[in-house]
GROMACS .gro file of N, CA, C and O in nm:
model
  280
    1UNK      N    1  -0.320  -4.990  -1.091
    1UNK     CA    2  -0.287  -5.118  -1.146
    1UNK      C    3  -0.221  -5.201  -1.037
    1UNK      O    4  -0.160  -5.148  -0.945
    2UNK      N    5  -0.231  -5.331  -1.049
    2UNK     CA    6  -0.171  -5.423  -0.954
    2UNK      C    7  -0.027  -5.452  -0.996
    2UNK      O    8  -0.001  -5.478  -1.114
    3UNK      N    9   0.066  -5.445  -0.902
    3UNK     CA   10   0.207  -5.465  -0.936
    3UNK      C   11   0.284  -5.523  -0.819
    3UNK      O   12   0.246  -5.504  -0.703
    4UNK      N   13   0.393  -5.590  -0.851
    4UNK     CA   14   0.494  -5.629  -0.752
    4UNK      C   15   0.597  -5.518  -0.753
    4UNK      O   16   0.648  -5.481  -0.858
    5UNK      N   17   0.626  -5.462  -0.637
    5UNK     CA   18   0.715  -5.347  -0.632
    5UNK      C   19   0.792  -5.343  -0.500
    5UNK      O   20   0.761  -5.415  -0.406
    6UNK      N   21   0.892  -5.256  -0.497
    6UNK     CA   22   0.963  -5.227  -0.372
    6UNK      C   23   1.009  -5.083  -0.377
    6UNK      O   24   1.029  -5.025  -0.484
    7UNK      N   25   1.020  -5.024  -0.260
    7UNK     CA   26   1.057  -4.883  -0.249
    7UNK      C   27   1.196  -4.863  -0.191
    7UNK      O   28   1.245  -4.752  -0.185
    8UNK      N   29   1.257  -4.971  -0.150
    8UNK     CA   30   1.392  -4.968  -0.095
    8UNK      C   31   1.460  -5.100  -0.129
    8UNK      O   32   1.394  -5.195  -0.170
    9UNK      N   33   1.590  -5.104  -0.116
    9UNK     CA   34   1.661  -5.228  -0.141
    9UNK      C   35   1.663  -5.313  -0.014
    9UNK      O   36   1.645  -5.262   0.096
   10UNK      N   37   1.681  -5.443  -0.032
   10UNK     CA   38   1.687  -5.531   0.082
   10UNK      C   39   1.651  -5.673   0.045
   10UNK      O   40   1.657  -5.711  -0.072
   11UNK      N   41   1.610  -5.748   0.145
   11UNK     CA   42   1.573  -5.888   0.126
   11UNK      C   43   1.432  -5.902   0.072
   11UNK      O   44   1.366  -5.804   0.035
   12UNK      N   45   1.386  -6.024   0.070
   12UNK     CA   46   1.253  -6.054   0.018
   12UNK      C   47   1.145  -5.975   0.094
   12UNK      O   48   1.041  -5.942   0.038
   13UNK      N   49   1.171  -5.939   0.218
   13UNK     CA   50   1.073  -5.869   0.299
   13UNK      C   51   1.038  -5.729   0.247
   13UNK      O   52   0.934  -5.674   0.284
   14UNK      N   53   1.119  -5.669   0.159
   14UNK     CA   54   1.086  -5.536   0.105
   14UNK      C   55   0.992  -5.545  -0.015
   14UNK      O   56   0.934  -5.445  -0.057
   15UNK      N   57   0.975  -5.665  -0.070
   15UNK     CA   58   0.888  -5.684  -0.186
   15UNK      C   59   0.743  -5.673  -0.144
   15UNK      O   60   0.701  -5.732  -0.045
   16UNK      N   61   0.664  -5.595  -0.218
   16UNK     CA   62   0.523  -5.575  -0.189
   16UNK      C   63   0.442  -5.603  -0.315
   16UNK      O   64   0.491  -5.589  -0.426
   17UNK      N   65   0.317  -5.640  -0.296
   17UNK     CA   66   0.223  -5.656  -0.407
   17UNK      C   67   0.103  -5.572  -0.372
   17UNK      O   68   0.047  -5.583  -0.263
   18UNK      N   69   0.064  -5.483  -0.463
   18UNK     CA   70  -0.049  -5.397  -0.436
   18UNK      C   71  -0.077  -5.301  -0.550
   18UNK      O   72  -0.015  -5.309  -0.656
   19UNK      N   73  -0.169  -5.211  -0.527
   19UNK     CA   74  -0.207  -5.112  -0.628
   19UNK      C   75  -0.105  -4.999  -0.632
   19UNK      O   76  -0.061  -4.949  -0.528
   20UNK      N   77  -0.068  -4.959  -0.753
   20UNK     CA   78   0.020  -4.844  -0.777
   20UNK      C   79  -0.047  -4.757  -0.882
   20UNK      O   80  -0.141  -4.799  -0.949
   21UNK      N   81   0.001  -4.635  -0.897
   21UNK     CA   82  -0.055  -4.544  -0.997
   21UNK      C   83  -0.039  -4.601  -1.137
   21UNK      O   84   0.061  -4.665  -1.168
   22UNK      N   85  -0.138  -4.576  -1.223
   22UNK     CA   86  -0.126  -4.614  -1.363
   22UNK      C   87  -0.014  -4.534  -1.428
   22UNK      O   88   0.012  -4.419  -1.388
   23UNK      N   89   0.051  -4.590  -1.529
   23UNK     CA   90   0.156  -4.515  -1.598
   23UNK      C   91   0.094  -4.399  -1.675
   23UNK      O   92  -0.025  -4.400  -1.707
   24UNK      N   93   0.176  -4.299  -1.708
   24UNK     CA   94   0.124  -4.186  -1.786
   24UNK      C   95   0.082  -4.232  -1.926
   24UNK      O   96   0.124  -4.338  -1.974
   25UNK      N   97   0.003  -4.151  -1.992
   25UNK     CA   98  -0.039  -4.181  -2.130
   25UNK      C   99   0.084  -4.193  -2.218
   25UNK      O  100   0.182  -4.119  -2.199
   26UNK      N  101   0.082  -4.285  -2.313
   26UNK     CA  102   0.200  -4.301  -2.401
   26UNK      C  103   0.221  -4.179  -2.489
   26UNK      O  104   0.126  -4.110  -2.528
   27UNK      N  105   0.348  -4.154  -2.519
   27UNK     CA  106   0.384  -4.044  -2.608
   27UNK      C  107   0.359  -4.083  -2.753
   27UNK      O  108   0.315  -4.195  -2.784
   28UNK      N  109   0.391  -3.994  -2.846
   28UNK     CA  110   0.361  -4.018  -2.988
   28UNK      C  111   0.436  -4.138  -3.048
   28UNK      O  112   0.388  -4.198  -3.143
   29UNK      N  113   0.550  -4.173  -2.994
   29UNK     CA  114   0.628  -4.286  -3.046
   29UNK      C  115   0.627  -4.405  -2.951
   29UNK      O  116   0.719  -4.487  -2.953
   30UNK      N  117   0.526  -4.414  -2.864
   30UNK     CA  118   0.518  -4.521  -2.765
   30UNK      C  119   0.384  -4.593  -2.775
   30UNK      O  120   0.291  -4.542  -2.837
   31UNK      N  121   0.378  -4.711  -2.717
   31UNK     CA  122   0.252  -4.787  -2.710
   31UNK      C  123   0.231  -4.831  -2.566
   31UNK      O  124   0.325  -4.840  -2.489
   32UNK      N  125   0.106  -4.857  -2.532
   32UNK     CA  126   0.074  -4.912  -2.401
   32UNK      C  127   0.032  -5.057  -2.420
   32UNK      O  128  -0.048  -5.087  -2.508
   33UNK      N  129   0.086  -5.145  -2.339
   33UNK     CA  130   0.055  -5.287  -2.346
   33UNK      C  131  -0.023  -5.327  -2.221
   33UNK      O  132   0.019  -5.295  -2.109
   34UNK      N  133  -0.135  -5.395  -2.240
   34UNK     CA  134  -0.208  -5.449  -2.126
   34UNK      C  135  -0.140  -5.579  -2.088
   34UNK      O  136  -0.145  -5.677  -2.162
   35UNK      N  137  -0.073  -5.578  -1.974
   35UNK     CA  138   0.004  -5.695  -1.931
   35UNK      C  139  -0.092  -5.794  -1.865
   35UNK      O  140  -0.170  -5.758  -1.779
   36UNK      N  141  -0.081  -5.916  -1.907
   36UNK     CA  142  -0.158  -6.025  -1.845
   36UNK      C  143  -0.065  -6.098  -1.748
   36UNK      O  144  -0.050  -6.053  -1.638
   37UNK      N  145   0.004  -6.205  -1.786
   37UNK     CA  146   0.098  -6.266  -1.692
   37UNK      C  147   0.234  -6.195  -1.698
   37UNK      O  148   0.272  -6.136  -1.799
   38UNK      N  149   0.305  -6.200  -1.588
   38UNK     CA  150   0.440  -6.148  -1.580
   38UNK      C  151   0.518  -6.234  -1.481
   38UNK      O  152   0.460  -6.317  -1.412
   39UNK      N  153   0.647  -6.213  -1.475
   39UNK     CA  154   0.728  -6.287  -1.379
   39UNK      C  155   0.842  -6.200  -1.331
   39UNK      O  156   0.878  -6.102  -1.395
   40UNK      N  157   0.896  -6.235  -1.217
   40UNK     CA  158   1.015  -6.170  -1.165
   40UNK      C  159   1.133  -6.259  -1.199
   40UNK      O  160   1.129  -6.379  -1.175
   41UNK      N  161   1.236  -6.202  -1.258
   41UNK     CA  162   1.353  -6.281  -1.296
   41UNK      C  163   1.476  -6.239  -1.217
   41UNK      O  164   1.468  -6.160  -1.123
   42UNK      N  165   1.590  -6.291  -1.257
   42UNK     CA  166   1.716  -6.265  -1.186
   42UNK      C  167   1.747  -6.116  -1.177
   42UNK      O  168   1.792  -6.067  -1.073
   43UNK      N  169   1.723  -6.042  -1.285
   43UNK     CA  170   1.753  -5.898  -1.283
   43UNK      C  171   1.663  -5.826  -1.183
   43UNK      O  172   1.706  -5.732  -1.115
   44UNK      N  173   1.539  -5.871  -1.167
   44UNK     CA  174   1.451  -5.813  -1.065
   44UNK      C  175   1.508  -5.836  -0.925
   44UNK      O  176   1.496  -5.750  -0.837
   45UNK      N  177   1.572  -5.949  -0.904
   45UNK     CA  178   1.637  -5.976  -0.775
   45UNK      C  179   1.752  -5.879  -0.754
   45UNK      O  180   1.769  -5.824  -0.645
   46UNK      N  181   1.831  -5.853  -0.858
   46UNK     CA  182   1.941  -5.757  -0.847
   46UNK      C  183   1.888  -5.619  -0.808
   46UNK      O  184   1.947  -5.549  -0.726
   47UNK      N  185   1.778  -5.576  -0.872
   47UNK     CA  186   1.718  -5.445  -0.838
   47UNK      C  187   1.677  -5.444  -0.691
   47UNK      O  188   1.702  -5.347  -0.620
   48UNK      N  189   1.610  -5.552  -0.647
   48UNK     CA  190   1.563  -5.557  -0.508
   48UNK      C  191   1.679  -5.554  -0.410
   48UNK      O  192   1.675  -5.485  -0.309
   49UNK      N  193   1.784  -5.628  -0.441
   49UNK     CA  194   1.901  -5.634  -0.352
   49UNK      C  195   1.986  -5.507  -0.360
   49UNK      O  196   2.062  -5.477  -0.268
   50UNK      N  197   1.980  -5.437  -0.471
   50UNK     CA  198   2.072  -5.326  -0.494
   50UNK      C  199   2.209  -5.375  -0.533
   50UNK      O  200   2.309  -5.306  -0.518
   51UNK      N  201   2.216  -5.498  -0.586
   51UNK     CA  202   2.343  -5.557  -0.626
   51UNK      C  203   2.369  -5.538  -0.774
   51UNK      O  204   2.281  -5.491  -0.848
   52UNK      N  205   2.488  -5.574  -0.818
   52UNK     CA  206   2.528  -5.566  -0.959
   52UNK      C  207   2.511  -5.424  -1.015
   52UNK      O  208   2.477  -5.406  -1.132
   53UNK      N  209   2.528  -5.323  -0.932
   53UNK     CA  210   2.521  -5.184  -0.977
   53UNK      C  211   2.381  -5.130  -0.996
   53UNK      O  212   2.364  -5.019  -1.047
   54UNK      N  213   2.278  -5.205  -0.957
   54UNK     CA  214   2.140  -5.159  -0.975
   54UNK      C  215   2.104  -5.059  -0.865
   54UNK      O  216   2.120  -5.087  -0.746
   55UNK      N  217   2.058  -4.941  -0.905
   55UNK     CA  218   2.020  -4.835  -0.812
   55UNK      C  219   1.878  -4.791  -0.847
   55UNK      O  220   1.849  -4.757  -0.962
   56UNK      N  221   1.789  -4.790  -0.747
   56UNK     CA  222   1.651  -4.745  -0.771
   56UNK      C  223   1.653  -4.595  -0.797
   56UNK      O  224   1.698  -4.518  -0.713
   57UNK      N  225   1.606  -4.553  -0.912
   57UNK     CA  226   1.603  -4.412  -0.948
   57UNK      C  227   1.463  -4.353  -0.935
   57UNK      O  228   1.447  -4.233  -0.923
   58UNK      N  229   1.363  -4.436  -0.943
   58UNK     CA  230   1.224  -4.389  -0.933
   58UNK      C  231   1.148  -4.486  -0.844
   58UNK      O  232   1.155  -4.607  -0.863
   59UNK      N  233   1.077  -4.433  -0.747
   59UNK     CA  234   1.003  -4.519  -0.655
   59UNK      C  235   0.854  -4.511  -0.685
   59UNK      O  236   0.806  -4.404  -0.719
   60UNK      N  237   0.782  -4.617  -0.672
   60UNK     CA  238   0.831  -4.750  -0.642
   60UNK      C  239   0.895  -4.814  -0.764
   60UNK      O  240   0.861  -4.778  -0.879
   61UNK      N  241   0.987  -4.906  -0.742
   61UNK     CA  242   1.044  -4.983  -0.852
   61UNK      C  243   0.951  -5.101  -0.878
   61UNK      O  244   0.927  -5.182  -0.790
   62UNK      N  245   0.896  -5.107  -0.998
   62UNK     CA  246   0.802  -5.212  -1.034
   62UNK      C  247   0.877  -5.319  -1.111
   62UNK      O  248   0.935  -5.293  -1.216
   63UNK      N  249   0.877  -5.440  -1.057
   63UNK     CA  250   0.945  -5.552  -1.121
   63UNK      C  251   0.856  -5.617  -1.225
   63UNK      O  252   0.743  -5.577  -1.248
   64UNK      N  253   0.912  -5.718  -1.290
   64UNK     CA  254   0.835  -5.792  -1.389
   64UNK      C  255   0.869  -5.752  -1.531
   64UNK      O  256   0.784  -5.707  -1.606
   65UNK      N  257   0.994  -5.767  -1.569
   65UNK     CA  258   1.037  -5.728  -1.704
   65UNK      C  259   0.991  -5.826  -1.810
   65UNK      O  260   0.982  -5.793  -1.926
   66UNK      N  261   0.963  -5.950  -1.771
   66UNK     CA  262   0.919  -6.052  -1.865
   66UNK      C  263   0.766  -6.054  -1.865
   66UNK      O  264   0.705  -6.089  -1.764
   67UNK      N  265   0.707  -6.016  -1.977
   67UNK     CA  266   0.561  -6.001  -1.979
   67UNK      C  267   0.500  -6.071  -2.100
   67UNK      O  268   0.568  -6.102  -2.197
   68UNK      N  269   0.370  -6.093  -2.092
   68UNK     CA  270   0.288  -6.130  -2.207
   68UNK      C  271   0.164  -6.045  -2.198
   68UNK      O  272   0.112  -6.020  -2.089
   69UNK      N  273   0.119  -5.993  -2.308
   69UNK     CA  274   0.004  -5.904  -2.302
   69UNK      C  275  -0.054  -5.878  -2.439
   69UNK      O  276  -0.028  -5.949  -2.535
   70UNK      N  277  -0.134  -5.774  -2.444
   70UNK     CA  278  -0.201  -5.738  -2.570
   70UNK      C  279  -0.195  -5.588  -2.590
   70UNK      O  280  -0.184  -5.513  -2.497
   0.00000   0.00000   0.00000
């Protein structure tokens, strides 16, 4: 899938756009959403910077919490 992601904290230069692995199949109490448009918001900037207590726990960190899909 195509995603905006980063693997380390830093400035805008660590942000990448490219193909990443598809997420695992949803569990019994989960759904999968086909995301169409998305955006990077202020919290995505905090993750990228490593500020406000945000720590990357799984790499790559895929941004875009605000989505529209089906």
